[in-house]
Each structure stands twice: as C-alpha cells, then as structure tokens.
Tab-separated table of C-alpha atoms and ligand atoms in Angstrom:
chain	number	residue	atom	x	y	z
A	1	UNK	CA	-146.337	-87.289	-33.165
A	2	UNK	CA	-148.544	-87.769	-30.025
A	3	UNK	CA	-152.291	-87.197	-31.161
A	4	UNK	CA	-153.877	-84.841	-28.482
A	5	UNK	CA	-156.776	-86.774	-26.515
A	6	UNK	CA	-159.807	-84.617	-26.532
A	7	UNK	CA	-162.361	-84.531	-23.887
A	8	UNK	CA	-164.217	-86.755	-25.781
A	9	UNK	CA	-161.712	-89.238	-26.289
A	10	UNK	CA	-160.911	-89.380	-22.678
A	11	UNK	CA	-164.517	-90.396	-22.253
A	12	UNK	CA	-165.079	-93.096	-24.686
A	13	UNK	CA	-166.473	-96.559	-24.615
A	14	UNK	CA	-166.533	-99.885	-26.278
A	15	UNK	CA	-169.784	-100.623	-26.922
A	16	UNK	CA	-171.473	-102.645	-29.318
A	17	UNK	CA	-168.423	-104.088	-30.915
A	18	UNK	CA	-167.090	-100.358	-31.724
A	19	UNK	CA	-165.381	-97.322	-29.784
A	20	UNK	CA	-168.633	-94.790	-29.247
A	21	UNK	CA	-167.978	-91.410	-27.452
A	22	UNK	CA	-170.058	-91.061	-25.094
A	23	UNK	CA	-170.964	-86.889	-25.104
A	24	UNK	CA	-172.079	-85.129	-28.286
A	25	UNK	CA	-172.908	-88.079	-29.565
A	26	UNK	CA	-176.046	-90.707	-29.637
A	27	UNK	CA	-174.807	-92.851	-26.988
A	28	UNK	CA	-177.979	-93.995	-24.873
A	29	UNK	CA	-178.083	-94.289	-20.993
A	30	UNK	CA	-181.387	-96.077	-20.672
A	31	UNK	CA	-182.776	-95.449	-16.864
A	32	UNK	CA	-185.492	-97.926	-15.556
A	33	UNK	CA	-187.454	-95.794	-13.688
A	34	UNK	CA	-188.939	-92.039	-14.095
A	35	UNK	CA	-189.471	-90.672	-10.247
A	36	UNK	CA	-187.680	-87.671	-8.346
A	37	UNK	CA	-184.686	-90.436	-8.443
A	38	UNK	CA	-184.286	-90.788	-12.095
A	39	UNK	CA	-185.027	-86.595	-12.699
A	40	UNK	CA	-182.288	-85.807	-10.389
A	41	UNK	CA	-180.252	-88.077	-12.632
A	42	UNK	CA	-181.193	-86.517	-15.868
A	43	UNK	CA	-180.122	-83.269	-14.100
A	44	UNK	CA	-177.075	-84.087	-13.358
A	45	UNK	CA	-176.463	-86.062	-16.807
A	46	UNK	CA	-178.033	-82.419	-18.761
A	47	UNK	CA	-174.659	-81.374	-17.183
A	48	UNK	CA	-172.719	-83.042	-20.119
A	49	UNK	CA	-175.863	-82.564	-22.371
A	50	UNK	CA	-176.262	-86.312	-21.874
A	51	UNK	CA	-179.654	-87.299	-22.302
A	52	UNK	CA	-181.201	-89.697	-20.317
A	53	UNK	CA	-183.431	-92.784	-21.580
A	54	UNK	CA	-185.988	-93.157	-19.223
A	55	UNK	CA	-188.803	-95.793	-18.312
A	56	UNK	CA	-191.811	-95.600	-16.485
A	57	UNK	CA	-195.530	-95.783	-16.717
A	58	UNK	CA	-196.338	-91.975	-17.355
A	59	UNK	CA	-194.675	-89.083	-18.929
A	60	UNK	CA	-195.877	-86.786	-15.905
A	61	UNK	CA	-194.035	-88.775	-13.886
A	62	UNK	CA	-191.286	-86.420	-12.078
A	63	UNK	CA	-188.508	-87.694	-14.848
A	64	UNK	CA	-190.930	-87.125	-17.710
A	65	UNK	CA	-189.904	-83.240	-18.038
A	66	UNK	CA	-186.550	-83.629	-18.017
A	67	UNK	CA	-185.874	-85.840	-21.023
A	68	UNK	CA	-187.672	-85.795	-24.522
A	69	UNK	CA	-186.600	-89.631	-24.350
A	70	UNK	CA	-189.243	-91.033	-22.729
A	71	UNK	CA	-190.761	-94.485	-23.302
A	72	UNK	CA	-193.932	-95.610	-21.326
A	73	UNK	CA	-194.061	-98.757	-20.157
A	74	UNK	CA	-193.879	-100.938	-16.783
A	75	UNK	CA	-190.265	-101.470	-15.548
A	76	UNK	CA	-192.099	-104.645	-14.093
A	77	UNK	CA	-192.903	-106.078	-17.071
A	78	UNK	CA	-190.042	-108.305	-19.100
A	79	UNK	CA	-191.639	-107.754	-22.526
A	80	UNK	CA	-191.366	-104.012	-21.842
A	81	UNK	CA	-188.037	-103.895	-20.511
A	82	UNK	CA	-186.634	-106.136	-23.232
A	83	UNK	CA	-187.735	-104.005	-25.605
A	84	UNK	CA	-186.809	-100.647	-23.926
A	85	UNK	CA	-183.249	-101.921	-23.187
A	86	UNK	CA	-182.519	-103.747	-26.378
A	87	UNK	CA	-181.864	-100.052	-27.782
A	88	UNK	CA	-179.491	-98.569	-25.151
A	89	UNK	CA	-175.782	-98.794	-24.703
A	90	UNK	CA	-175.755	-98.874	-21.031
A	91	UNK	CA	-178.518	-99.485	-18.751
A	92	UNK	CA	-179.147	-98.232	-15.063
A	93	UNK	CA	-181.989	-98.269	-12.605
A	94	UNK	CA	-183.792	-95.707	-9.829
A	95	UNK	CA	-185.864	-98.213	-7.870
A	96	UNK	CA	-184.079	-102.111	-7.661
A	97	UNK	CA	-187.475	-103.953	-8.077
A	98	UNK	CA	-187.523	-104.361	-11.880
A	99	UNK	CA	-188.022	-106.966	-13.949
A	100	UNK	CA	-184.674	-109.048	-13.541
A	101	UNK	CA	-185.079	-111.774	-16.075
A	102	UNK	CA	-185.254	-109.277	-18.809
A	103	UNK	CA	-181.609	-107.501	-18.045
A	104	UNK	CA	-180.257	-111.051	-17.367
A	105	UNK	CA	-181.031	-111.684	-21.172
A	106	UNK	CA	-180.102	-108.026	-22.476
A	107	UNK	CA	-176.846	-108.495	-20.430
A	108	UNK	CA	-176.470	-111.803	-22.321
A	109	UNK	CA	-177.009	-109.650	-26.096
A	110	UNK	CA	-174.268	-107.404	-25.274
A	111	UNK	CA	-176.138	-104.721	-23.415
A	112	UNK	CA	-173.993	-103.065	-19.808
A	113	UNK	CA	-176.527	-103.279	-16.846
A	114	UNK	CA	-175.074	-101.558	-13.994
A	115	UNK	CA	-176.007	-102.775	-11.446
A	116	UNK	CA	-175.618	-105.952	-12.706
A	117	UNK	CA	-178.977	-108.542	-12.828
A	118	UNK	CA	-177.655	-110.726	-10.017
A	119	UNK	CA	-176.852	-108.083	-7.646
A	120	UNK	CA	-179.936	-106.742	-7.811
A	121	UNK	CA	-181.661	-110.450	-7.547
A	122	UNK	CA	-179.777	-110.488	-4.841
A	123	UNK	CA	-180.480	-107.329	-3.484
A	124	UNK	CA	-184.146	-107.038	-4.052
A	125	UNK	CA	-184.848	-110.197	-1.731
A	126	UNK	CA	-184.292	-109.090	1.872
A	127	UNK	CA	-183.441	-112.645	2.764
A	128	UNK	CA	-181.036	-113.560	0.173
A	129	UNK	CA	-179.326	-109.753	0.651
A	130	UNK	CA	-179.226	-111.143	4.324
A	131	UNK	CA	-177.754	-114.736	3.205
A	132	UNK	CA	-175.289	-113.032	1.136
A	133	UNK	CA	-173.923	-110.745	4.222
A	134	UNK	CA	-173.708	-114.086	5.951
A	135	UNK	CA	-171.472	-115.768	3.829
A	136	UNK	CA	-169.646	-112.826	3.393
A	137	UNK	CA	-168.536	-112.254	7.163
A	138	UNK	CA	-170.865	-108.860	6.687
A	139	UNK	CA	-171.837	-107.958	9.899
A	140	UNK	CA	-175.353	-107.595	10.511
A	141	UNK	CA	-177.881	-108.481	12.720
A	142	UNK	CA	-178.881	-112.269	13.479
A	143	UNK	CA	-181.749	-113.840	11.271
A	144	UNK	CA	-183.880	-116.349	10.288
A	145	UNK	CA	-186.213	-117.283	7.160
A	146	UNK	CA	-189.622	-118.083	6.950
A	147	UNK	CA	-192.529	-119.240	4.864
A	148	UNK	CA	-195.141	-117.157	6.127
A	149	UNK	CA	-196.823	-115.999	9.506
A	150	UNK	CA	-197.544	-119.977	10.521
A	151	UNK	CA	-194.084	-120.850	10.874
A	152	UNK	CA	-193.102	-117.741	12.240
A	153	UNK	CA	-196.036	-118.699	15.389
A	154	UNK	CA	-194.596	-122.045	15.473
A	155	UNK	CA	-191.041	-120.812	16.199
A	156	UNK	CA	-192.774	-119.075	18.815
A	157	UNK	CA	-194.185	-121.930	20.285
A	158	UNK	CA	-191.438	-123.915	19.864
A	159	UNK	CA	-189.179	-121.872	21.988
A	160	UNK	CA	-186.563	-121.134	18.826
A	161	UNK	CA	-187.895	-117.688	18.356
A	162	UNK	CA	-187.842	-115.139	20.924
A	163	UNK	CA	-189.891	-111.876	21.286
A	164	UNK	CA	-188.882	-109.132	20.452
A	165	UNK	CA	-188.024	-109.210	16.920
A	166	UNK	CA	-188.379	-107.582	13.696
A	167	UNK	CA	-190.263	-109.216	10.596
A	168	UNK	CA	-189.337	-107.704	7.077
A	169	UNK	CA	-191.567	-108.623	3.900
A	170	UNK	CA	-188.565	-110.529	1.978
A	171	UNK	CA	-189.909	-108.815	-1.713
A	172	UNK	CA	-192.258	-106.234	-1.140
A	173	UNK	CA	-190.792	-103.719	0.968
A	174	UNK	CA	-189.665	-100.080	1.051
A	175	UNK	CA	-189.924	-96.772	3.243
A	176	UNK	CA	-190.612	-99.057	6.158
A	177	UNK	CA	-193.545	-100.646	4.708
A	178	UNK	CA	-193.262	-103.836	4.737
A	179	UNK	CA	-191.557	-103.690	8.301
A	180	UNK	CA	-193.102	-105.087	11.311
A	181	UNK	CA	-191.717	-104.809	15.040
A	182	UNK	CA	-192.825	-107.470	17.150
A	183	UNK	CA	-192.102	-106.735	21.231
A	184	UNK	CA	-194.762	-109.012	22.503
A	185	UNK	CA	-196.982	-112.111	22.550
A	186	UNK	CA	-199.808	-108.854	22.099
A	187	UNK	CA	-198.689	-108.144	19.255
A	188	UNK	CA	-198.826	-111.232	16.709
A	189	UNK	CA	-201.764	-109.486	14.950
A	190	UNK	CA	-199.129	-106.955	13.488
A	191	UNK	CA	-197.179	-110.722	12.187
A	192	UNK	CA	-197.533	-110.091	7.743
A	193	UNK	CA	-198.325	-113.226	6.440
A	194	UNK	CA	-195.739	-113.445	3.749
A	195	UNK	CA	-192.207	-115.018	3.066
A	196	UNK	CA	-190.706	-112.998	5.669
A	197	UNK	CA	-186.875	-112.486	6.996
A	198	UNK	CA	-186.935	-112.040	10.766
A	199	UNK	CA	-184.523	-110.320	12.828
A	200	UNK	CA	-182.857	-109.409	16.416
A	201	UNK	CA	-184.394	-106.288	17.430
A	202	UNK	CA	-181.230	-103.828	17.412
A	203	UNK	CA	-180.628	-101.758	20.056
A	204	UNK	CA	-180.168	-99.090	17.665
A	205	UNK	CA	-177.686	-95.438	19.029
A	206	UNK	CA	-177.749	-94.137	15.839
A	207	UNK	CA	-178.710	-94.816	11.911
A	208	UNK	CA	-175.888	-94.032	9.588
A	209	UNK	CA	-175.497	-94.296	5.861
A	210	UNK	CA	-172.253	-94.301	3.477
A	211	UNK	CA	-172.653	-93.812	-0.238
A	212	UNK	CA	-170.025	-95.442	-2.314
A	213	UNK	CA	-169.168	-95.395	-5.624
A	214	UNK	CA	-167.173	-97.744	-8.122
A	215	UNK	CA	-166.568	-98.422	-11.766
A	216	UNK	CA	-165.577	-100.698	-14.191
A	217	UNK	CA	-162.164	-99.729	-13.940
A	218	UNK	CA	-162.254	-100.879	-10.210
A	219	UNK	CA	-161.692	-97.198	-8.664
A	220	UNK	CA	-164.105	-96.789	-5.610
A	221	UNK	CA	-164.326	-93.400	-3.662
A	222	UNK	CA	-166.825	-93.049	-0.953
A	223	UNK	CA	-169.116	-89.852	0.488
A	224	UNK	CA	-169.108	-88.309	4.274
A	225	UNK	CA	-170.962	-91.177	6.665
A	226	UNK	CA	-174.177	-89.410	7.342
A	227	UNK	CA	-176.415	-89.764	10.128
A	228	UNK	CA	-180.288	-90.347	9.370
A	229	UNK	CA	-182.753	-89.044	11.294
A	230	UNK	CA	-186.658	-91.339	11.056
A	231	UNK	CA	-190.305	-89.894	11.165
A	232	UNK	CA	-191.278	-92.523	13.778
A	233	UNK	CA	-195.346	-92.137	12.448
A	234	UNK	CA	-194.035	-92.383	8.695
A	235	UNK	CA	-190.643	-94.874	9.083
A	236	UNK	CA	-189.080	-91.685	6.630
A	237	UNK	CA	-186.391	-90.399	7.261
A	238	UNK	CA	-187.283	-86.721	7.674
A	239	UNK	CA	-183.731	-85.615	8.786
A	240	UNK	CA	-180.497	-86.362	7.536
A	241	UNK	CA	-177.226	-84.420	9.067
A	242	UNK	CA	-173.943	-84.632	7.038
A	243	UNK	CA	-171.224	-84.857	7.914
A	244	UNK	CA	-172.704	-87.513	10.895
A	245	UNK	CA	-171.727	-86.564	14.928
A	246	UNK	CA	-169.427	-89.290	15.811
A	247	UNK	CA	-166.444	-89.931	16.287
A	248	UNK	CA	-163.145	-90.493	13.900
A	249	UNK	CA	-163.130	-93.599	14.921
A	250	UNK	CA	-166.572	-94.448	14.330
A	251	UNK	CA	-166.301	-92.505	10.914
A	252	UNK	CA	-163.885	-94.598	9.537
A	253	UNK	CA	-164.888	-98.036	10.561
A	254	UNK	CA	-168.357	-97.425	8.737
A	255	UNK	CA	-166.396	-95.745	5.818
A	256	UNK	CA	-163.976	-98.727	5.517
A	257	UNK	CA	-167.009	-101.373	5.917
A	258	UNK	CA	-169.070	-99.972	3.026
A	259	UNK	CA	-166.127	-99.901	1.005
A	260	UNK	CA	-165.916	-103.538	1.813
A	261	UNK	CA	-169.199	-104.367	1.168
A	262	UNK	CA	-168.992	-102.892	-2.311
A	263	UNK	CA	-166.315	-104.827	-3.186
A	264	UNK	CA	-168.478	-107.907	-1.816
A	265	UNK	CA	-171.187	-106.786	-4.427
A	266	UNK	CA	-168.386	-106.528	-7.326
A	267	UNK	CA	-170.632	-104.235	-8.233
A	268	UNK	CA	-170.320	-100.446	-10.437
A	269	UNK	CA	-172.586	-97.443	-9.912
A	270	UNK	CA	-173.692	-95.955	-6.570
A	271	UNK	CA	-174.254	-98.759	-3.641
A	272	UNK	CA	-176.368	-96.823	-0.522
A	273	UNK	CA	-174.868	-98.696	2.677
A	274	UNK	CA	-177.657	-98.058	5.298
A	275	UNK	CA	-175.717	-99.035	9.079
A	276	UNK	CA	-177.099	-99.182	12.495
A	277	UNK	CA	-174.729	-98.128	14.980
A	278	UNK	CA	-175.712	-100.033	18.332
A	279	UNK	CA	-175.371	-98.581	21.828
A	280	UNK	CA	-172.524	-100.804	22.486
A	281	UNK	CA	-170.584	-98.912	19.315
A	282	UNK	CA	-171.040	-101.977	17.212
A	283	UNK	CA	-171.800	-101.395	13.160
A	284	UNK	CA	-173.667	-103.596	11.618
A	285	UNK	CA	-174.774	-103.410	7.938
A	286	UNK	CA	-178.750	-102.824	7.818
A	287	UNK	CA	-179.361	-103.244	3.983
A	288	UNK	CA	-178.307	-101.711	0.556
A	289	UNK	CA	-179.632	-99.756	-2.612
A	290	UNK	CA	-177.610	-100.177	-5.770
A	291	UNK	CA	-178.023	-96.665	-6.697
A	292	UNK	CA	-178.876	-92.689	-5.763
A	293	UNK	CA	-180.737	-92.657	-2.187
A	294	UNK	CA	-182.183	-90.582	0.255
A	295	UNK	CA	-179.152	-90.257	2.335
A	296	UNK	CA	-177.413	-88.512	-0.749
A	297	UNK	CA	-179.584	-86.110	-1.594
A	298	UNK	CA	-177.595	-82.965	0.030
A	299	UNK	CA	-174.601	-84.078	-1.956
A	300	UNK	CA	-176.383	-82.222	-4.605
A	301	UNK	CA	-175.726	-79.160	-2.855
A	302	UNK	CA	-172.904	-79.488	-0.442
A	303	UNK	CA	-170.174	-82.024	-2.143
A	304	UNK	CA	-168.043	-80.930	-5.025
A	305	UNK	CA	-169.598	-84.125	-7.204
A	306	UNK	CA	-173.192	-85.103	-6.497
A	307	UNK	CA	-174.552	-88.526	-5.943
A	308	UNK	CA	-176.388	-88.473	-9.152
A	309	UNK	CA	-173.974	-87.316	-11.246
A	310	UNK	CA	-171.795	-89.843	-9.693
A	311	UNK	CA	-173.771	-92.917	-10.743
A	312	UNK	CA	-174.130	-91.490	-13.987
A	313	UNK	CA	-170.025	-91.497	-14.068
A	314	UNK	CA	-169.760	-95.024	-12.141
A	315	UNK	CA	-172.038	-96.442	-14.679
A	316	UNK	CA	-170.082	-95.287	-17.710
A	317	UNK	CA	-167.066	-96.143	-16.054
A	318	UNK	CA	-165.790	-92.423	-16.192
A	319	UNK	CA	-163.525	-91.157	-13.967
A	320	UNK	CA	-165.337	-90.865	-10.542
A	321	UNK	CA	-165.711	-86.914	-9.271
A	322	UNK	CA	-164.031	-86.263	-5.606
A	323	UNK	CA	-167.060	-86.147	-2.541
A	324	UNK	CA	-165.193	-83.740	-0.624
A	325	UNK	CA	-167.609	-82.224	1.650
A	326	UNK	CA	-168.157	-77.940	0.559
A	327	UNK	CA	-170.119	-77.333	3.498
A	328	UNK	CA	-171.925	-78.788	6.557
A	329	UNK	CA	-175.290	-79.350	5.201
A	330	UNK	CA	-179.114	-80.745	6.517
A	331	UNK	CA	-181.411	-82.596	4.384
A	332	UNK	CA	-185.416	-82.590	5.265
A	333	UNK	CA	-187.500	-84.516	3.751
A	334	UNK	CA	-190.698	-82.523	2.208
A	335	UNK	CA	-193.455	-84.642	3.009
A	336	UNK	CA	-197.248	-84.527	2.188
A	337	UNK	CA	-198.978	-83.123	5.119
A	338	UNK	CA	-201.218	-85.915	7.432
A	339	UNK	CA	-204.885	-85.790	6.544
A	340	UNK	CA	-204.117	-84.320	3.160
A	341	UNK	CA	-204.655	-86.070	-0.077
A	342	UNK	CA	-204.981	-84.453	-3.192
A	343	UNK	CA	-203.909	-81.783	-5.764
A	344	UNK	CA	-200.591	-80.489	-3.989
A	345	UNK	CA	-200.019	-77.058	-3.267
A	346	UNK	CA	-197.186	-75.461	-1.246
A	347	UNK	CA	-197.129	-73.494	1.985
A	348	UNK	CA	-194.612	-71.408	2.648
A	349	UNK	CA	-192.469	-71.312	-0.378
A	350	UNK	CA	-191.389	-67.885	-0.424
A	351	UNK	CA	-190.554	-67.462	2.816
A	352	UNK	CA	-188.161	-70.684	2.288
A	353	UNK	CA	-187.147	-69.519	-0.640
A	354	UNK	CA	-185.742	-65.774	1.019
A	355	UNK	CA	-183.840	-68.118	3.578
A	356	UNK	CA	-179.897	-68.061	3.275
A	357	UNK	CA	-178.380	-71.482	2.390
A	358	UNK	CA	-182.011	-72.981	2.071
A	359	UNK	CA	-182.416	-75.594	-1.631
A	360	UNK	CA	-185.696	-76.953	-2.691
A	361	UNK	CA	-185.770	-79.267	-4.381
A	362	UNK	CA	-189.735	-80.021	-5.605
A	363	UNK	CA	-190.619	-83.260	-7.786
A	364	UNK	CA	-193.494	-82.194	-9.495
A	365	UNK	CA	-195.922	-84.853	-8.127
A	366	UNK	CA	-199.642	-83.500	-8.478
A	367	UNK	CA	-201.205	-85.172	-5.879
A	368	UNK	CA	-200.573	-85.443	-2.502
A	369	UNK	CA	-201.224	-87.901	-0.069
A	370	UNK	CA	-200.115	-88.294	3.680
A	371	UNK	CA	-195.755	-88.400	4.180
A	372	UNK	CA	-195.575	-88.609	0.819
A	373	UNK	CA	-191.840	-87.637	-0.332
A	374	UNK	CA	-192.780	-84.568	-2.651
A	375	UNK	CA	-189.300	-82.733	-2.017
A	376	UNK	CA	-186.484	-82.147	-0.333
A	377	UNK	CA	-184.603	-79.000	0.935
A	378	UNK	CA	-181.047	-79.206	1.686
A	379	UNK	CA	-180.132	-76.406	3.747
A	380	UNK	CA	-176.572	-74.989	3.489
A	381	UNK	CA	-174.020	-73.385	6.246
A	382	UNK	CA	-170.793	-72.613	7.851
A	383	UNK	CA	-171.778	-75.099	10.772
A	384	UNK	CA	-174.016	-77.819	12.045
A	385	UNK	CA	-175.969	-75.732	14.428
A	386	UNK	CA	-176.596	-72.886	12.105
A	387	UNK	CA	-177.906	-75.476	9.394
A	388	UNK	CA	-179.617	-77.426	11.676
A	389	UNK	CA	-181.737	-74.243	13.487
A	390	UNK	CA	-182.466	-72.667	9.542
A	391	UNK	CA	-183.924	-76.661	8.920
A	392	UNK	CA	-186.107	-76.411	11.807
A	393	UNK	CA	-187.727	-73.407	10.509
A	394	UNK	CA	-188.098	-75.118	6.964
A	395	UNK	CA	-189.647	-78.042	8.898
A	396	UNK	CA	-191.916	-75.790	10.745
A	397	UNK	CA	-193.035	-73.269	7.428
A	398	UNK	CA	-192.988	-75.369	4.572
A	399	UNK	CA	-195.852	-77.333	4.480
A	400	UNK	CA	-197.897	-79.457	1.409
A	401	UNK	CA	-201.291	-79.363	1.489
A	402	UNK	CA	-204.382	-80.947	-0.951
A	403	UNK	CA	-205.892	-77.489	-2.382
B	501	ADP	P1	-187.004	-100.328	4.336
B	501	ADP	O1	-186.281	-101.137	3.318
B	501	ADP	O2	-188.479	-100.398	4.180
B	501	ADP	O3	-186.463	-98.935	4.462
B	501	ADP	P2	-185.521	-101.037	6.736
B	501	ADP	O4	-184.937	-102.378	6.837
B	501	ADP	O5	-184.564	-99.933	6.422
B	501	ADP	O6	-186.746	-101.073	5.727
B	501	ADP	O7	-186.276	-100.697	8.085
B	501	ADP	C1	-186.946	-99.457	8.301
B	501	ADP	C2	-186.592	-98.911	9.666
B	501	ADP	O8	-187.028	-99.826	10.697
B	501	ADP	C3	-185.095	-98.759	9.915
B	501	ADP	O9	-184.620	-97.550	9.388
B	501	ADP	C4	-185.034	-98.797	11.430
B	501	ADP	O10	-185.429	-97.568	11.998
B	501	ADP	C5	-186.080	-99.842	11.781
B	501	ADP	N1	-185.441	-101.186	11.840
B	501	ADP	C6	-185.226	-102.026	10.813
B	501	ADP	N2	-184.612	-103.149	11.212
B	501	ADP	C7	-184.433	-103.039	12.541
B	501	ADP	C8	-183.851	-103.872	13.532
B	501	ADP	N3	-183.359	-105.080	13.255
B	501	ADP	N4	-183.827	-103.407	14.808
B	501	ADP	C9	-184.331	-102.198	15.126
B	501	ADP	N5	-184.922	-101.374	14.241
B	501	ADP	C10	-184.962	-101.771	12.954
C-alpha cells in the first residue's frame, strides 16, 4: 500500500544528519538581519506559522515584533554570528554585508547558508561582483580598479582615464551612498578616497530590475521586469511601475539575462538583478542583491506569491510559488520628509488609507530622519494610468514628519 504524503512530508528536509519537517515543527530559519526586509519575511513565513530566527542589534528594530525569536547581537561581528547560526537549520540574510568568515565556518559544521558565503563575498565587493560579470561574459558596463583617490588622479593625468565616469566605494556602499559621478576636471573634490571600482558613465533610457528565484532542486522562476523610478536628491528609488513600459522584446531579453546570471551565481534564494537599459536598447547588468529588494516590494500585493515568501521557499528548497502578475501595480517609496529628523509621525494616513487599491506598508521605525525609507505603499488597479494617478496623490498626501 502507497502511504499518503502529507503536507508535511511534501515539505521535509535533511538536515542535521536526519529528515526534519519543516512546519509544525522546531525547524529554525535563522535571518541575519532585523529591518523592514527581514519583518516582511517573518510575515510571509507567519503564513505557514514558521517562525523566523532573527539577528540584529535591537529588538525594536522593525523585525523585532514579529518574532518572539529574537537574538541581539551585530550581524557584523563573527563571534556573534557563529554563535547565532550554530543553532539554526538553515540560514538566510536581509542586508549582504555580514560577517562572511563566520557562515564560511557554519557552512563547513553542517549548517545551509543560502546565499551561500562566497556569493555573497563576492557580491558584497563591487569590484569583485564586477570581475565576476567579466569573466562570465555578463554584460555590464566597462571598469577599472583602484587603490584609492591618488591613483584614480593619476589615471587622469596619465590619459588612461577619461572624464566622465562613475566611482563606486568597492565595500561600503548602498542607496547610492557610496556613489560618486564624476563629469569634469571641476569635480575631483567629489573623488572618495577609498578602494574604489570606476565606471563608463551609462547613458542610461531606463532602470529596470528582474527578481529571480531558485532552489536547491535547481527550479528557477522569475517576476515581471519592473521599471525603477530614482529620487535624483536622495539616489532612492521613489517609484517603481510593474509590469515595466517596454517592449516584448525588451521584456524578455532582461528576463532571460537575469535568469542567466542566476545560474552564473549557482546560487538559491531570491537574486535582485538591477539593469540599465541604455538609449541605444542595450542591457547591461548594473549589480545584484542575493535576496528580497526594493524592486519587489509590490509583489506583496499584486503577484499570486510574494518576493518574501518566495525566498523563504527558495531557501528551504520548497517548491517555488508562480509570480504571475494579479494586477498592474505602483510602488512609492515612503520616505522621511527633508528637514525632518526625529520621532516620526504620519501625515495623511487616513485619507490614504480610504483610497481604493492603496497598501501601506509602515516599518515601525521611531525616528525619522531626511529620505529615510519608513514605508512603502503599493497601490493596486485595473491599469497603469489609474495606479499611477492614485500614487501621485499618495506621493503628494502622505507625508512623515519629526513631531
Ligand atoms: P547602490 O548600490 O548604492 O544602489 P548603484 O550602483 O545602484 O548603487 O548606483 C546608484 C544609482 O546611480 C543607480 O541607480 C543609477 O541611477 C546611478 N548609476 C550607477 N552607476 C551608473 C553608471 N555607470 N552610469 C550612470 N548612472 C549610474
């Protein structure tokens, strides 16, 4: 007689030398990492009444509501993540710059880290991420490594550099910080003085992002290119349209490259694929995140599987859920008013809240501070156009403000 598989069973995992089911059980998802990132995450995992292991400095961090499993310590740190991971099952991440050495030697005890330790090494470094694209045949824009601002000055000089380019920070970088453009010999004051990748400045039509997906078991599935929208004051993006306006064509090429560039990775959980289509219609692969992003936050709300609760199932190599598109959909970024820093309060929220097809999403931070992210809506509807003119009037009521 054929035993009948139970939900559970169709779930399970080795782990740890024995079969452990994964739900209604004390399997433990450790997340490195407790901001809006990692609570969306433990959202999505409360789903399956999963709880989520979580890491980070503070309990009040966003996360720190959403799961009685939370350990304080510095995701930095080795001694702290060592000990934090040594307990879990599987282990995941929010933000990529964590302390590496650590999950190379819990990886080496018998502990899954998705993403694993040397794609994120990789990753986290913008010039070995660019290396790596290189070798690859990745297409991206041309680049060169330096030491610091020096040699950059003497490439200058030397003729082998030409203005105008773009310097990135190589390590500490994110949100644009960390980002320099250089147009002119009147500009080498803006020149960081770090280990720095440098770059063609791309003659950029439009930015567009594809989230993949992909598990142990080697199945990959891939959300609706989007098309991201930047604050040019805060180098946020502030407004993100899904499914992008371009064509087929376009659609599929970027589709078909991030699936490629996964594969490159041989990597399991979400990977972000930020692109840069140029004016001439050329894609060219910008840089990664190995896990939920910015650009996938309206999945939450507008695919039948969101991004969130996809990395959860990458990660534990379930069965990945389809990204079929419900809706057309707009995602603003909530940020923290200019000139405002402090104790956040919200302007605006019930007349947002009576909106058809408007979703705020809050993360809890207390304080406030100029372009901070503090939310998100994702606003809902039949078509572009409607979405896009019910986002504008988020954009222009919803505002946070120190009290
Ligand atoms: P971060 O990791 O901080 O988000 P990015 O590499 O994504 O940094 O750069 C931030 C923004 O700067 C991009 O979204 C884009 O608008 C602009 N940018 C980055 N690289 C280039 C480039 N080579 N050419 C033109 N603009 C660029």
């Amino acid at each position: 007689m054929i035993e009948e598989l139970t939900i559970f069973d169709t779930f399970a995992v080795k782990s740890k030398n024995m079969k452990q089911q994964i739900i209604n059980s004390d399997f433990k998802l450790g997340v490195l990492g407790g901001g809006q990132l990692g609570k969306m995450m433990a959202l999505a995992a409360g789903n399956w009444h999963l709880p989520l292991h979580i890491l980070d400095k503070e309990k009040s961090f966003p996360a720190g509501l959403f799961t009685p499993y939370f350990t304080a310590g510095d995701f930095k740190n080795y001694d702290d993540v060592y000990a934090f991971g040594k307990n879990m099952d599987v282990l995941t991440i929010e933000i990529e710059h964590v302390n590496t050495e650590a999950l190379h030697q819990l990886e080496k005890e018998g502990v899954k880290v998705h993403p694993a330790p040397a794609v994120l090494d990789t990753i986290k470094d913008k010039g070995l991420q660019k290396q790596f694209y290189a070798k690859k045949n990745i297409p991206t824009a041309p680049f060169r490594l330096f030491a610091d601002k020096a040699a950059i000055l003497e490439a200058v000089e030397e003729g082998t550099l030409a203005y105008p380019f773009v310097q990135k920070s190589r390590t500490a970088g994110y949100d644009g910080k960390g980002v320099a453009v250089i147009k002119d010999a009147g500009q080498t004051d803006k020149i960081m003085d770090t280990p720095s990748m440098v770059e063609d400045l791309v003659d950029i039509d439009k930015e567009l992002a594809v989230i993949v997906a992909r598990n142990e078991a080697g199945q990959v599935i891939s959300y609706p290119v989007v098309d991201m929208e930047f604050n040019p004051d805060a180098n946020l993006v502030e407004w993100l349209v899904c499914p992008a306006e371009i064509s087929e064509d376009i659609a599929q090429k970027a589709d078909q490259l991030a699936k490629e560039v996964i594969e490159a990775f041989d990597c399991c959980g979400l990977l972000a694929v930020e692109l840069f289509l140029t004016k001439s219609q050329e894609i060219l692969v910008n840089e990664v995140a190995p896990r939920p992003h910015n650009s996938g936050h309206h999945t939450i709300d507008s695919c039948y599987t969101s991004q969130f609760e996809q990395h959860v199932r990458a990660v534990l190599n379930m069965p990945l859920g389809s990204t079929k598109m419900k809706c057309p959909s707009i995602m603003v970024n909530l940020l923290g008013a200019p000139e405002h820093t402090g104790h956040a309060s919200y302007e605006g929220l019930d007349e947002c809240l009576a909106m058809e097809g408007v979703n705020l999403h809050l993360y809890g931070k207390t304080t406030t501070k100029p372009f901070r992210k503090m939310g998100h809506a994702t606003v809902v509807a039949d078509d572009l156009a409607t979405a896009k003119s019910q986002a504008r009037k988020v954009k222009d009521i919803f505002r946070i403000v120190a009290s």
